Coordinates of C-alpha atoms in Angstrom, one line a residue:
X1 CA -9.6 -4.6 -10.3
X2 CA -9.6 -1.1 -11.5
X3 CA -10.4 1.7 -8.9
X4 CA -12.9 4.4 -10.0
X5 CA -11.5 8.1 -10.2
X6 CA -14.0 10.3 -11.5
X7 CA -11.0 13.2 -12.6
X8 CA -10.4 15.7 -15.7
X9 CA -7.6 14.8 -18.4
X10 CA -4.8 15.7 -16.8
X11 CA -3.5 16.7 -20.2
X12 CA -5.8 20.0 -20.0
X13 CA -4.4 21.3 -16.5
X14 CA -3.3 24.5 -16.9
X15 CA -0.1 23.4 -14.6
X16 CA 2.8 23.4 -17.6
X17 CA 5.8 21.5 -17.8
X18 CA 8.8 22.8 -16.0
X19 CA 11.6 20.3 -17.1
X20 CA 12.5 16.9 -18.8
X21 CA 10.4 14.4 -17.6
X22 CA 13.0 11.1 -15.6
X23 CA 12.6 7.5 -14.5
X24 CA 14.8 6.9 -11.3
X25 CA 15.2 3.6 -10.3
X26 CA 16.4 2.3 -7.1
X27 CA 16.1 -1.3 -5.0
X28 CA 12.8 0.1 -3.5
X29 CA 11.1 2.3 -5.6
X30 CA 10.6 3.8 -9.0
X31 CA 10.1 7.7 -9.7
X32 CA 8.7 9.6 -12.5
X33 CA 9.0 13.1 -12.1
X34 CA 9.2 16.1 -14.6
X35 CA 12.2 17.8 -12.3
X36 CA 15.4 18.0 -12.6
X37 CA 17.7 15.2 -12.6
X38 CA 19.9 16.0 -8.6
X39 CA 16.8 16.7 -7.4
X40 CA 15.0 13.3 -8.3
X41 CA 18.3 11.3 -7.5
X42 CA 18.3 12.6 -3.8
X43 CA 14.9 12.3 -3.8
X44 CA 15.1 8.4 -4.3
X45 CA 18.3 8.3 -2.6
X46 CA 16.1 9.8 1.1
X47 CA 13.6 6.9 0.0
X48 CA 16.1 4.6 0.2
X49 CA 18.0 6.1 3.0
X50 CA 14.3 5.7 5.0
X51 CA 13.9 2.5 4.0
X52 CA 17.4 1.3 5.1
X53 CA 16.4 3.6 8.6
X54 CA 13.2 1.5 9.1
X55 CA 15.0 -1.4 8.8
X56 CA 17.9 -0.6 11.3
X57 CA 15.2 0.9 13.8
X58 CA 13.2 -2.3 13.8
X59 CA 16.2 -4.8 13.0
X60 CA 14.0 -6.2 10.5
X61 CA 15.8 -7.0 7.1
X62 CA 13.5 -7.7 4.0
X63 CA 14.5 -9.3 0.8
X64 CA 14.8 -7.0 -2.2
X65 CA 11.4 -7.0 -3.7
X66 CA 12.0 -8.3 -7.3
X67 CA 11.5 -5.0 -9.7
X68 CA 7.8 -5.2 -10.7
X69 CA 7.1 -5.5 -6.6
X70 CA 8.7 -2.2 -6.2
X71 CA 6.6 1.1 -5.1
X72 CA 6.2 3.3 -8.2
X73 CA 5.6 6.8 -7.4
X74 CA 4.3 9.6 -9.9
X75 CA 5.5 13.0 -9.1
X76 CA 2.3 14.8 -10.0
X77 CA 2.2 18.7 -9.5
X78 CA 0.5 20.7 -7.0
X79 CA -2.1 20.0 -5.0
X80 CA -5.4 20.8 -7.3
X81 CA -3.8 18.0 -9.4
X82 CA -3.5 15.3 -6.3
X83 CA -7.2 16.6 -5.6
X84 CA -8.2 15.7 -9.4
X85 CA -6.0 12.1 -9.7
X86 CA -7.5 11.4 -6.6
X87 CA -11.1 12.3 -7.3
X88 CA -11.8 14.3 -4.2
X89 CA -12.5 18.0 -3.7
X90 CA -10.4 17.5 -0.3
X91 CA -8.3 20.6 0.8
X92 CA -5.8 18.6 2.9
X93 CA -4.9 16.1 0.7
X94 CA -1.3 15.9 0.1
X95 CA -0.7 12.7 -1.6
X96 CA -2.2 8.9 -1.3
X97 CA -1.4 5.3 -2.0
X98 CA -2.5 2.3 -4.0
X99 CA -1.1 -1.0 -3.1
X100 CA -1.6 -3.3 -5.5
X101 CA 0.0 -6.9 -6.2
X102 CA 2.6 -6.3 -9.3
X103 CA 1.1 -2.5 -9.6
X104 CA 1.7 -0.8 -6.5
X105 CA 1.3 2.8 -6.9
X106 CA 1.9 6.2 -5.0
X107 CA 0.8 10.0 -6.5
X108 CA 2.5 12.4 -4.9
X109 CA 3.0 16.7 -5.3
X110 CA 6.2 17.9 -6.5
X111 CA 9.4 16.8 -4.9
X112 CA 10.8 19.4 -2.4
X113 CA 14.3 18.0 -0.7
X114 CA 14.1 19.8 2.5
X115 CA 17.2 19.3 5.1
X116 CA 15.5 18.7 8.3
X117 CA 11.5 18.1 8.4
X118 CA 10.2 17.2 5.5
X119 CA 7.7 18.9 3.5
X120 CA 4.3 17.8 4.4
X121 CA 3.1 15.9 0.8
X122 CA 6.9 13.7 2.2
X123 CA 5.4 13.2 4.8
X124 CA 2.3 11.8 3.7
X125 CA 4.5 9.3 1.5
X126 CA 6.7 8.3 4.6
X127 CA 3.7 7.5 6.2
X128 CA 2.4 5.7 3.2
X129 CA 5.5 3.6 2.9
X130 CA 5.7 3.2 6.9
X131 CA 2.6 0.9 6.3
X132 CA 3.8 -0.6 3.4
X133 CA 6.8 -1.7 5.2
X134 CA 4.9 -2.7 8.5
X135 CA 2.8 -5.0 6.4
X136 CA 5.7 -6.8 4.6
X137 CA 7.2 -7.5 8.1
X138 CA 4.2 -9.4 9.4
X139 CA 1.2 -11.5 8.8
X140 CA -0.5 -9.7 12.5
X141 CA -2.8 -6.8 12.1
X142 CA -2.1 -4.1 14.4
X143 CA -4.5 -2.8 16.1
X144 CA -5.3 0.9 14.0
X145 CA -3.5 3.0 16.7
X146 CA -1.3 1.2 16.6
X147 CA -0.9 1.0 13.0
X148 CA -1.1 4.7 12.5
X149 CA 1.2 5.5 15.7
X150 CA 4.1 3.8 13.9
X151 CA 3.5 5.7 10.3
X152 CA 3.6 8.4 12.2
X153 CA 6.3 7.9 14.0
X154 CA 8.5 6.7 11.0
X155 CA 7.1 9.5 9.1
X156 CA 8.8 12.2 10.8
X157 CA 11.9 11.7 10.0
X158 CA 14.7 14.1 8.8
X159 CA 17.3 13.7 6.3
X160 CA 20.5 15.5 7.0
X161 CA 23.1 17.3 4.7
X162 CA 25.8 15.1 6.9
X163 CA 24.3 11.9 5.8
X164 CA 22.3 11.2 8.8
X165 CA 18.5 10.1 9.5
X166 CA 16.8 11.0 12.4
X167 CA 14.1 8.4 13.0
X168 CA 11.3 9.7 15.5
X169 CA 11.4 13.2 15.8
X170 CA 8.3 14.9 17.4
X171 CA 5.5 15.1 15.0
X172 CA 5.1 18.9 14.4
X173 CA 2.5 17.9 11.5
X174 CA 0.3 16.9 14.2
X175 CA 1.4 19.8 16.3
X176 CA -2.0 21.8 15.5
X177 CA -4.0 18.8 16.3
X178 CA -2.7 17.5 19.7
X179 CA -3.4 21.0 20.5
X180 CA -7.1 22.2 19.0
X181 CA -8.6 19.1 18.2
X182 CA -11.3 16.9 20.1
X183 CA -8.7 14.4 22.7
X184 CA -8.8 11.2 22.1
X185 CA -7.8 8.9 25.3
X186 CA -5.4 6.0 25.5
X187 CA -8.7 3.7 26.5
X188 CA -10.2 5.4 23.3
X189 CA -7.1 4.0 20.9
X190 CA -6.7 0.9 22.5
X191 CA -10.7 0.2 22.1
X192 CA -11.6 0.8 18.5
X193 CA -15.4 0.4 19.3
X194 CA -15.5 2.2 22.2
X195 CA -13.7 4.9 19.6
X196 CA -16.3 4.5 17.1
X197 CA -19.1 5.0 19.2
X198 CA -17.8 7.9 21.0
X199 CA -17.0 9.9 18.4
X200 CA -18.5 12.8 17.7
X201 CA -17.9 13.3 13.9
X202 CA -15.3 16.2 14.1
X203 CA -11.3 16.5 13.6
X204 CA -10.2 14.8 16.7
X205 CA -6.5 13.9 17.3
X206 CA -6.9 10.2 16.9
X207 CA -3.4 10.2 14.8
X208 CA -2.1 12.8 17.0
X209 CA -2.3 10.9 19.9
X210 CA -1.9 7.5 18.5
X211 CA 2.0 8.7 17.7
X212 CA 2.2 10.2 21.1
X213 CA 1.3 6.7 22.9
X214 CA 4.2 4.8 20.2
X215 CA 6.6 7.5 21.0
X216 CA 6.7 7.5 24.3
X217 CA 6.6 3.5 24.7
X218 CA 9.2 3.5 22.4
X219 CA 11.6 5.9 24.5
X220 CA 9.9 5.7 28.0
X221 CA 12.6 3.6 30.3
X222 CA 9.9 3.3 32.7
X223 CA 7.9 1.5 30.2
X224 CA 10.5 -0.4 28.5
X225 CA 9.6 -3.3 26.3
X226 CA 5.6 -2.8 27.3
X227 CA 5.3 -2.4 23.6
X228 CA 6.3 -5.6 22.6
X229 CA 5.0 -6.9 24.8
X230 CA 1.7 -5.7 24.5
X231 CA 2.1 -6.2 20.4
X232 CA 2.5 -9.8 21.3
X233 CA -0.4 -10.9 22.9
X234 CA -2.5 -8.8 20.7
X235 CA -1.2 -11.2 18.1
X236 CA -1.5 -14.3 19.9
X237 CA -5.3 -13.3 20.0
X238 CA -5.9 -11.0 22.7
X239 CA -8.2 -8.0 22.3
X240 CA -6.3 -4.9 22.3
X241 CA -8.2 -3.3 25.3
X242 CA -7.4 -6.7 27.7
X243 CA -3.7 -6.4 26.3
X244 CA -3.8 -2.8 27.3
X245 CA -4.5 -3.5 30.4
X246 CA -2.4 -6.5 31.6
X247 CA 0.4 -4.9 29.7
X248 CA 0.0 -1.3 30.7
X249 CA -2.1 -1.3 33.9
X250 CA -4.3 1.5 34.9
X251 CA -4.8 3.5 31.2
X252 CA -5.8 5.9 33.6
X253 CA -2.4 6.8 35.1
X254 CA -1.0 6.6 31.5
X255 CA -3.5 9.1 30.3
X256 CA -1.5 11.4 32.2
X257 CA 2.0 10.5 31.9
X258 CA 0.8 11.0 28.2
X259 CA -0.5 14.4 28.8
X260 CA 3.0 14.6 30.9
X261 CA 5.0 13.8 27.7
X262 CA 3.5 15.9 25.6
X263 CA 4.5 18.9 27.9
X264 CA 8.1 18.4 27.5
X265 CA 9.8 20.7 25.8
X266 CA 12.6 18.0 24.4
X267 CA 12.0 14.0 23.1
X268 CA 14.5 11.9 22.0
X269 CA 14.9 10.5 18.3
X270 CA 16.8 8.1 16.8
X271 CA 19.9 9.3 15.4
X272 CA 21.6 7.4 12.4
X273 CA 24.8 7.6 11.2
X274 CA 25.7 7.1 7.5
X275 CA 27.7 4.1 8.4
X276 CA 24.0 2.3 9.1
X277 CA 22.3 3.2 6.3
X278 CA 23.8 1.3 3.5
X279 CA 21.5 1.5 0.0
X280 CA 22.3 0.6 -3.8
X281 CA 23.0 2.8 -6.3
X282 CA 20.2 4.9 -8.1
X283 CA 19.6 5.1 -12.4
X284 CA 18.5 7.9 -13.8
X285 CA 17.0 7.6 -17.2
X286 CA 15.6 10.3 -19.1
X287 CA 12.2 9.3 -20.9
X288 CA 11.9 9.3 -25.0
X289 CA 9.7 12.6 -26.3
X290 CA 6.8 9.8 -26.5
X291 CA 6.8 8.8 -23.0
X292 CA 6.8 12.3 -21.9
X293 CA 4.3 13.0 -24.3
X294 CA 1.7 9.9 -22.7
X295 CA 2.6 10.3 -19.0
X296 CA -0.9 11.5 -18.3
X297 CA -2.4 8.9 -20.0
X298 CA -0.4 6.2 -17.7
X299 CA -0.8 8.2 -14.3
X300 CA -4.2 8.0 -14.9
X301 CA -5.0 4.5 -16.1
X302 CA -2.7 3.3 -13.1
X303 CA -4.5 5.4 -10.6
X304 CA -7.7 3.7 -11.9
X305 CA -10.8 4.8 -14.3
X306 CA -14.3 4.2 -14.8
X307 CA -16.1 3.6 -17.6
X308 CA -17.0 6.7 -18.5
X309 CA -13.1 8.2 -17.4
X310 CA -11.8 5.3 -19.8
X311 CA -13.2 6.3 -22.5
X312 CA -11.6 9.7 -22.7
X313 CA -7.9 8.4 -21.2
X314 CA -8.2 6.0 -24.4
X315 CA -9.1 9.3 -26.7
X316 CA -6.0 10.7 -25.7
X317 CA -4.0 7.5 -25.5
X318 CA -4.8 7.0 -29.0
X319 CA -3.8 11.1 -30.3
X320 CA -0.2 10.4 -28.6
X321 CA 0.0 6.8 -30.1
X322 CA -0.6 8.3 -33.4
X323 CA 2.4 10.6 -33.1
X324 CA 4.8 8.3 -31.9
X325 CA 4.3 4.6 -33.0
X326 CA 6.9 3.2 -33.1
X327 CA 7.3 4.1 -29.2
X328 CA 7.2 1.1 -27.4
X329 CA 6.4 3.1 -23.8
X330 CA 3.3 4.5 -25.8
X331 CA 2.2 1.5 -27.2
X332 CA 2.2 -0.1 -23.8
X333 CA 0.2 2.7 -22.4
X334 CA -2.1 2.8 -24.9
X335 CA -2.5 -0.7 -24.6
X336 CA -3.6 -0.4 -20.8
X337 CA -5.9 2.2 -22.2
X338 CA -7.6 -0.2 -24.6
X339 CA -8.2 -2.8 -22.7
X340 CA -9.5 -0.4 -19.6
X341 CA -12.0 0.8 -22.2
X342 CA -12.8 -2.7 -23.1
X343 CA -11.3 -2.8 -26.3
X344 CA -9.3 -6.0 -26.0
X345 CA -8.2 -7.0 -29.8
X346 CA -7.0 -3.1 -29.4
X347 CA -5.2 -3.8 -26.4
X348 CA -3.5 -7.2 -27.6
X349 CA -2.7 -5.7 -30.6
X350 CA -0.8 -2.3 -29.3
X351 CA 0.7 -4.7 -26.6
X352 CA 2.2 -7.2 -29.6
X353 CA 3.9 -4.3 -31.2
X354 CA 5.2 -2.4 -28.0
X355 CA 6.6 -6.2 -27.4
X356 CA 8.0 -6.2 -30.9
X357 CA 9.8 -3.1 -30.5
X358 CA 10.6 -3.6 -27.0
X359 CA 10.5 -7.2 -25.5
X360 CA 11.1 -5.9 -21.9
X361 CA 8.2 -3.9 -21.5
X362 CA 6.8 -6.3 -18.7
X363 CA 3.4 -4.2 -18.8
X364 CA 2.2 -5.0 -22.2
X365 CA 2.5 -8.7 -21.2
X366 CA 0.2 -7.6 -18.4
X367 CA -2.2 -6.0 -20.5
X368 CA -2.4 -8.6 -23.6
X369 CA -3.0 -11.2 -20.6
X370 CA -5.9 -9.3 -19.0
X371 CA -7.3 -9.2 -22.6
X372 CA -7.3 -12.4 -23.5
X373 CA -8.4 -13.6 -19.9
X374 CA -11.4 -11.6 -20.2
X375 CA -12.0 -12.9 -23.7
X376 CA -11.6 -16.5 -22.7
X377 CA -14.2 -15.9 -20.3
X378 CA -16.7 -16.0 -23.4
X379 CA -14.4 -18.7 -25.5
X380 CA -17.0 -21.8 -26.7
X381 CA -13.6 -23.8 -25.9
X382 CA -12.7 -22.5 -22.3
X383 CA -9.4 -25.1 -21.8
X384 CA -7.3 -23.4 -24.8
X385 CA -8.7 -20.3 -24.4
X386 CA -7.2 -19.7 -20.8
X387 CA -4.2 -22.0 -21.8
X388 CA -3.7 -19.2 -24.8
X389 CA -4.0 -16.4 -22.1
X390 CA -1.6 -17.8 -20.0
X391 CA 0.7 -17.3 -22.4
X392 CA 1.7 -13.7 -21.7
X393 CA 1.8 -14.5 -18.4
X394 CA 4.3 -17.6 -18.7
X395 CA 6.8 -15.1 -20.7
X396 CA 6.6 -12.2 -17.8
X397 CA 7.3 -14.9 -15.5
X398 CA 10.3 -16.3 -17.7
X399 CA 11.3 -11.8 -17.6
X400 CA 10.8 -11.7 -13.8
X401 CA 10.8 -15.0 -11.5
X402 CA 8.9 -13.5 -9.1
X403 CA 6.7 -11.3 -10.6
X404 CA 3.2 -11.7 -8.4
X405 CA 0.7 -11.3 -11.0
X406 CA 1.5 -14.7 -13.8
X407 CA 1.6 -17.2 -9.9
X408 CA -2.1 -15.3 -9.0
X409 CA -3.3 -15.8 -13.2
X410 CA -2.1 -19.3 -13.2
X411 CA -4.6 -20.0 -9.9
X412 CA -7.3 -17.8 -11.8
X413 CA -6.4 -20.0 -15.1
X414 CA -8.3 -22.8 -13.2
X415 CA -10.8 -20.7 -10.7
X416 CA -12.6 -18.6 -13.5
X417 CA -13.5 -21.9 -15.4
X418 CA -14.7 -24.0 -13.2
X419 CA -12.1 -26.3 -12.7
X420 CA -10.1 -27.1 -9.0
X421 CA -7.0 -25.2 -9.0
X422 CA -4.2 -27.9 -9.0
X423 CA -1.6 -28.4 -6.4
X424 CA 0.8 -26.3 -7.9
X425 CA -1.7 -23.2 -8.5
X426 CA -2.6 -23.1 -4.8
X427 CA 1.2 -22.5 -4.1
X428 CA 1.1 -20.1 -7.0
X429 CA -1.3 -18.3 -4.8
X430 CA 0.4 -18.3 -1.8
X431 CA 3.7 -17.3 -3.1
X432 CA 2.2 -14.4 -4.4
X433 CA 0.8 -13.1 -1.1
X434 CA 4.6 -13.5 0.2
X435 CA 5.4 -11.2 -2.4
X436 CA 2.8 -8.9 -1.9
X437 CA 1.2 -8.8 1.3
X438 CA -0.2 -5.4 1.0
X439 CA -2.7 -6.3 -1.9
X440 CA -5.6 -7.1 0.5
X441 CA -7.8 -8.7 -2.3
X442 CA -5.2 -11.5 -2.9
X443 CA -5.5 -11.7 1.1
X444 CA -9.2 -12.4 0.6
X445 CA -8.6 -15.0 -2.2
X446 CA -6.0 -16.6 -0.3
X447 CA -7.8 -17.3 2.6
X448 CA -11.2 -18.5 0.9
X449 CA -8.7 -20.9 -0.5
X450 CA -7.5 -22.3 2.6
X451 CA -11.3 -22.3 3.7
X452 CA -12.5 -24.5 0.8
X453 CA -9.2 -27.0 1.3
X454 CA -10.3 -27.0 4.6
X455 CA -7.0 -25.3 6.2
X456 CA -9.4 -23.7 8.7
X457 CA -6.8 -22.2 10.9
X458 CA -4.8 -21.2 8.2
X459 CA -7.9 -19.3 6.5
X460 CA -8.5 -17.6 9.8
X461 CA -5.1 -16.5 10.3
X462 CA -5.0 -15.3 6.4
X463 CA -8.4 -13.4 7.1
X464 CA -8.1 -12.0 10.1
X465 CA -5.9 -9.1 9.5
X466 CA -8.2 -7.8 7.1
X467 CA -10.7 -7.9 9.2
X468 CA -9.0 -5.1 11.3
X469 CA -7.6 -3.2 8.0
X470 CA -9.7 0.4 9.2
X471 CA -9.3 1.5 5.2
X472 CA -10.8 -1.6 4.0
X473 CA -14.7 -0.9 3.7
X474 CA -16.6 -3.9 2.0
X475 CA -13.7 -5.9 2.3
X476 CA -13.4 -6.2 6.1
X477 CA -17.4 -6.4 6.7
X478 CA -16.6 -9.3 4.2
X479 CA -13.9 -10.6 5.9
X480 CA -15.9 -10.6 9.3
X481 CA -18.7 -12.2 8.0
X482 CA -16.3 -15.3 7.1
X483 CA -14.4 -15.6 10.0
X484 CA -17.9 -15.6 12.1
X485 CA -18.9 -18.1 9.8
X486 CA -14.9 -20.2 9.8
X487 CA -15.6 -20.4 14.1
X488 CA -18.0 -22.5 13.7
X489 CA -16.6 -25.0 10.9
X490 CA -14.3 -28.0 11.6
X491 CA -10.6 -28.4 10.6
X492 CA -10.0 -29.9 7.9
X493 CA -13.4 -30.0 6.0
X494 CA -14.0 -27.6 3.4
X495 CA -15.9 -24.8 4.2
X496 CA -17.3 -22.0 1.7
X497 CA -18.9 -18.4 2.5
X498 CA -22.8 -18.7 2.9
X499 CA -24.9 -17.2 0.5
X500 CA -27.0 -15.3 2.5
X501 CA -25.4 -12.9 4.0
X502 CA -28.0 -11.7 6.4
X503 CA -27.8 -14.7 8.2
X504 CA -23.5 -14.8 9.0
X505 CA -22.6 -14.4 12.4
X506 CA -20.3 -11.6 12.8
X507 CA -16.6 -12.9 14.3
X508 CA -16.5 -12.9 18.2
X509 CA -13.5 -10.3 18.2
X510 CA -12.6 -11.9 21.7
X511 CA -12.4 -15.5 20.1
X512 CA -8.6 -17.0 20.3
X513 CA -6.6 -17.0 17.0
X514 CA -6.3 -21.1 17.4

C-alpha cells in the first residue's frame, strides 16, 4: 500500500544539482546520492562498518538479506526538501524511514562523513537502521523505551580515521533534552500507560532518558546482566513494569543512580578495532543521463503519493520518458508512475519495454504485477486472470529466490479471489515475514492466517509485537482488538476478526504469551 505525501515536484526545488548523480551498492544497503563518488563510497562503507559493529556488540549474526531486501536510501538535499518528501512542515526533521517488504526505503539530507560524532541527519539514520536491525533479530517486541534506548544507543556511534567504531558513546544529541526538557522517570519508561497518561503534551526527555537507562545497564557492573534478564521475562509475557521490578528492584533507588550517571563527567563506549568489523566490498555505479534525469520522479513514487500527488509525478514521469526512451531505468520509473496514477495498460506497457531493454530491472516486474493484479480483480474469468498476473511475479522470483514480494502475491493469488490459500501459499507467506520482519502489514496478514487455520498461539505470538509497535496507529488498535478477541478462542479451531468492532474486548496486556 502506497503512503500519502502531500509534497511539491521535487523537480521545481530551487536546490540545483551539485555533481553526478551514483548508485553504491553494498551487502546492506543501496545509495543514491548526487555527491561525489569517495564521499558516497565511505558513506556506505560507515553503513556497513555499523552494521558489522551492531552485530559484534550484540553477537548476533544475520544472513545477507538477498538484494531487493536491502535498505535503499535516497540522499535527498537539505532539510526543506526532507520537510517536502516527507509532507510535514516539521523544523526538526532530519530524515525518516519506510520499511517496506521488498521496498524498504530511507530519505535522508546530504551525506556529511564526519570523523567522530556524526552529523545529526546520520544520526537519525543510525537510529533508523538500529530498529531495523533490532527487528530482524527477534520476533519479541520491546517494550518502546526500550526500543528507542537501544536506537539510541547504537545511534551514537563514531567512525574513526583509524578504522575504528566506537559503539555507545554518550548521546550529546540528547544533551539539550536530558537537560531542559520535562523528566521522564524510570517507572514512567518502564510503564507506557502510566507514560501516556502523565504526560503533559510538551518536549519531554522520554528518548533522552530511555538511552540513559540502556546505557547504564549496559556498562553498570553493579547491574550486570539485569538487562537480559529483564528483556527476557518481558518476552516470556511479563508486563514491563512487573519485570522492572523483580529485575531491578526499588525504580526508586534507580531513579537516582540514573540521575547519578548522568552527572559523570566520563562513560564508557565500546571500542572496535578494524580487525572486528569485517564488511564486503562496495560498487560504485554512475547513473545513465536518463536516470539522473527521473530521480525525482522515483524518490517520490517510492516515498508514496496520493491521488492527486500521482497525477503530477506521472506528468513529469512521462516529459523525462519522452526524452529518453530507450532508458530502461526511466521506463521502470515511469512505469511505477502509471500504475500509482491508475493507468495500468500504461504501466504494463512501459514495464514490457524497460524489460525488453533491460531484463534485470526487477522493479518493472513489480509494477506490471501490481497492474495486472489489480486488473484481475475485475477479470469476468478470475482463475487465469490472477494465474496471468502471477506471471511477473514467477520471473522476479526465478531473478531473486528470495525476493519477499512474488511468496506474499502467490498467497494474495488465492486470498483476493476467494479461494483458500493452498499449503504451499501459507508458507509463501511465512517465508516472506522471515525475510522481512519489519513490514508490519505482512505481520498483520500473517497472523490472521494462523488465526483462521486455527494456530491460535502462533497468531498471538505473530500479533502481539504489533500490538506494542508505538509508530503503528490503526494497526496496533487493530492488532489489540484481535488478540482480545484470540484470548478467548480455542486452539486449533479457526477463528476470524469480528465484524463489529465496538464490541472486541481489548487484549489483557497482563495475559501470558501461552
Amino acid at each position: 500500500m502506497k503512503y500519502w505525501v502531500a509534497i511539491l515536484a521535487l523537480l521545481a526545488l530551487s536546490s540545483p544539482a551539485r555533481a553526478d548523480w551514483y548508485e553504491a551498492s553494498s551487502e546492506h544497503f543501496v545509495i543514491y546520492a548526487d555527491d561525489r563518488e569517495k564521499d558516497i563510497r565511505r558513506f556506505a562503507e560507515n553503513l556497513e562498518r555499523y552494521h558489522s559493529a551492531m552485530a559484534f556488540v550484540l553477537n548476533k549474526q544475520l544472513e545477507a538479506p538477498s538484494p531487493s531486501s536491502r535498505v535503499v536510501i535516497f540522499v535527498v538535499g537539505g532539510q526543506r526538501d526532507i520537510r517536502e518528501l516527507a509532507g510535514t512542515e516539521s523544523k526538526t526533521i532530519a530524515g525518516f524511514y519506510v520499511p517496506r517488504a521488498g521496498a524498504s526505503r530511507a530519505f535522508v539530507q546530504d551525506i556529511r562523513n564526519k570523523k567522530g560524532y556524526p552529523s545529526f541527519s546520520t544520526t537519525v539514520l543510525l537510529h533508523e537502521y538500529a530498529h531495523h536491525f533490532l527487528i530482524s533479530t527477534t520476533r519479541f517486541a520491546m517494550p518502546r523505551w526500550m526500543s528507542e534506548g537501544a536506537a539510541e544507543f547504537f545511534a551514537a556511534a563514531s567512525f574513526n580515521g583509524n578504522g575504528t567504531v566506537q559503539i555507545g558513546r554518550p548521546a550529546q544529541h540528547r544533551g539539550m533534552e536530558l537537560a531542559h526538557a520535562d523528566e521522564v522517570t524510570v517507572e514512567q519508561l518502564l510503564d507506557q500507560e502510566l507514560y501516556e497518561s502523565t504526560r503533559r503534551g510538551r518536549y519531554d526527555a522520554f528518548y533522552g532518558r530511555s538511552w540513559a537507562l540502556y546505557h547504564m545497564l549496559t556498562f553498570s557492573d553493579e547491574r550486570s546482566g539485569q538487562l537480559g534478564e529483564y528483556w527476557l521475562q518481558v518476552a516470556r509475557g511479563t508486563p514491563s513494569i512487573e519485570a522492572g521490578r523483580a529485575v531491578f528492584g526499588d525504580l526508586d533507588e534507580l531513579d537516582r543512580e540514573l540521575d547519578n550517571y548522568l552527572r559523570q563527567k566520563r562513560m564508557m563506549n565500546f571500542v572496535l578495532q578494524p580487525d572486528m568489523i569485517q564488511i564486503a566490498p562496495v560498487s560504485i555505479r554512475k547513473l545513465s543521463e536518463g536516470e539522473e534525469a527521473i530521480m525525482s520522479v522515483r524518490m517520490r513514487s517510492q516515498r508514496g503519493v496520493d491521488d492527486e500527488t500521482a497525477q503530477t509525478v506521472v506528468a513529469d514521469a512521462r516529459a523525462v520518458a519522452a526524452q529518453y526512451p530507450d532508458d530502461a531505468g526511466v521506463l521502470t520509473a515511469l512505469a511505477e508512475a502509471e500504475f500509482d496514477a491508475g493507468n495500468d495498460d500504461a504501466a504494463i506497457a512501459a514495464a514490457d519495454a524497460a524489460i525488453t531493454l533491460d531484463a534485470s530491472r526487477k522493479n518493472a516486474y513489480v509494477q506490471k504485477g501490481y497492474a495486472l493484479f489489480r486488473k484481475a480483480e475485475e477479470a469476468d474469468d478470475e482463475d487465469a486472470a490472477f494465474k496471468a498476473a502471477m506471471i511477473p511475479f514467477s520471473q522476479l522470483n526465478a531473478l531473486e529466490n528470495d525476493h519477499p514480494l512474488p511468496l506474499i502475491y502467490f498467497y494474495r493469488s488465492f486470498i483476493q479471489r476467494g479461494a483458500m490459500p493452498s499449503e504451499n501459499a501459507r508458507h509463501a507467506l511465512a517465508r516472506a515475514y522471515e525475510l522481512a520482519p519489519f513490514d508490519k502489514n505482512l505481520g498483520m496478514s500473517l497472523g490472521l492466517m494462523y488465526a483462521g487455520d486455527g494456530q491460535i498461539t502462533r497468531a498471538m505470538n505473530t500479533l502481539r509485537p504489533l500490538s506494542s509497535d508505538p509508530h503503528g496507529g490503526g494497526l496496533v488498535r487493530a492488532a489489540k482488538r484481535y488478540l482480545g478477541q484470540l484470548q478467548h478462542a480455542s486452539e486449533g479451531e479457526p477463528w476470524w476478526p469480528s465484524a463489529i468492532d465496538a464490541d472486541v474486548p481489548m487484549l489483557d496486556e497482563s495475559a501470558d504469551e501461552d
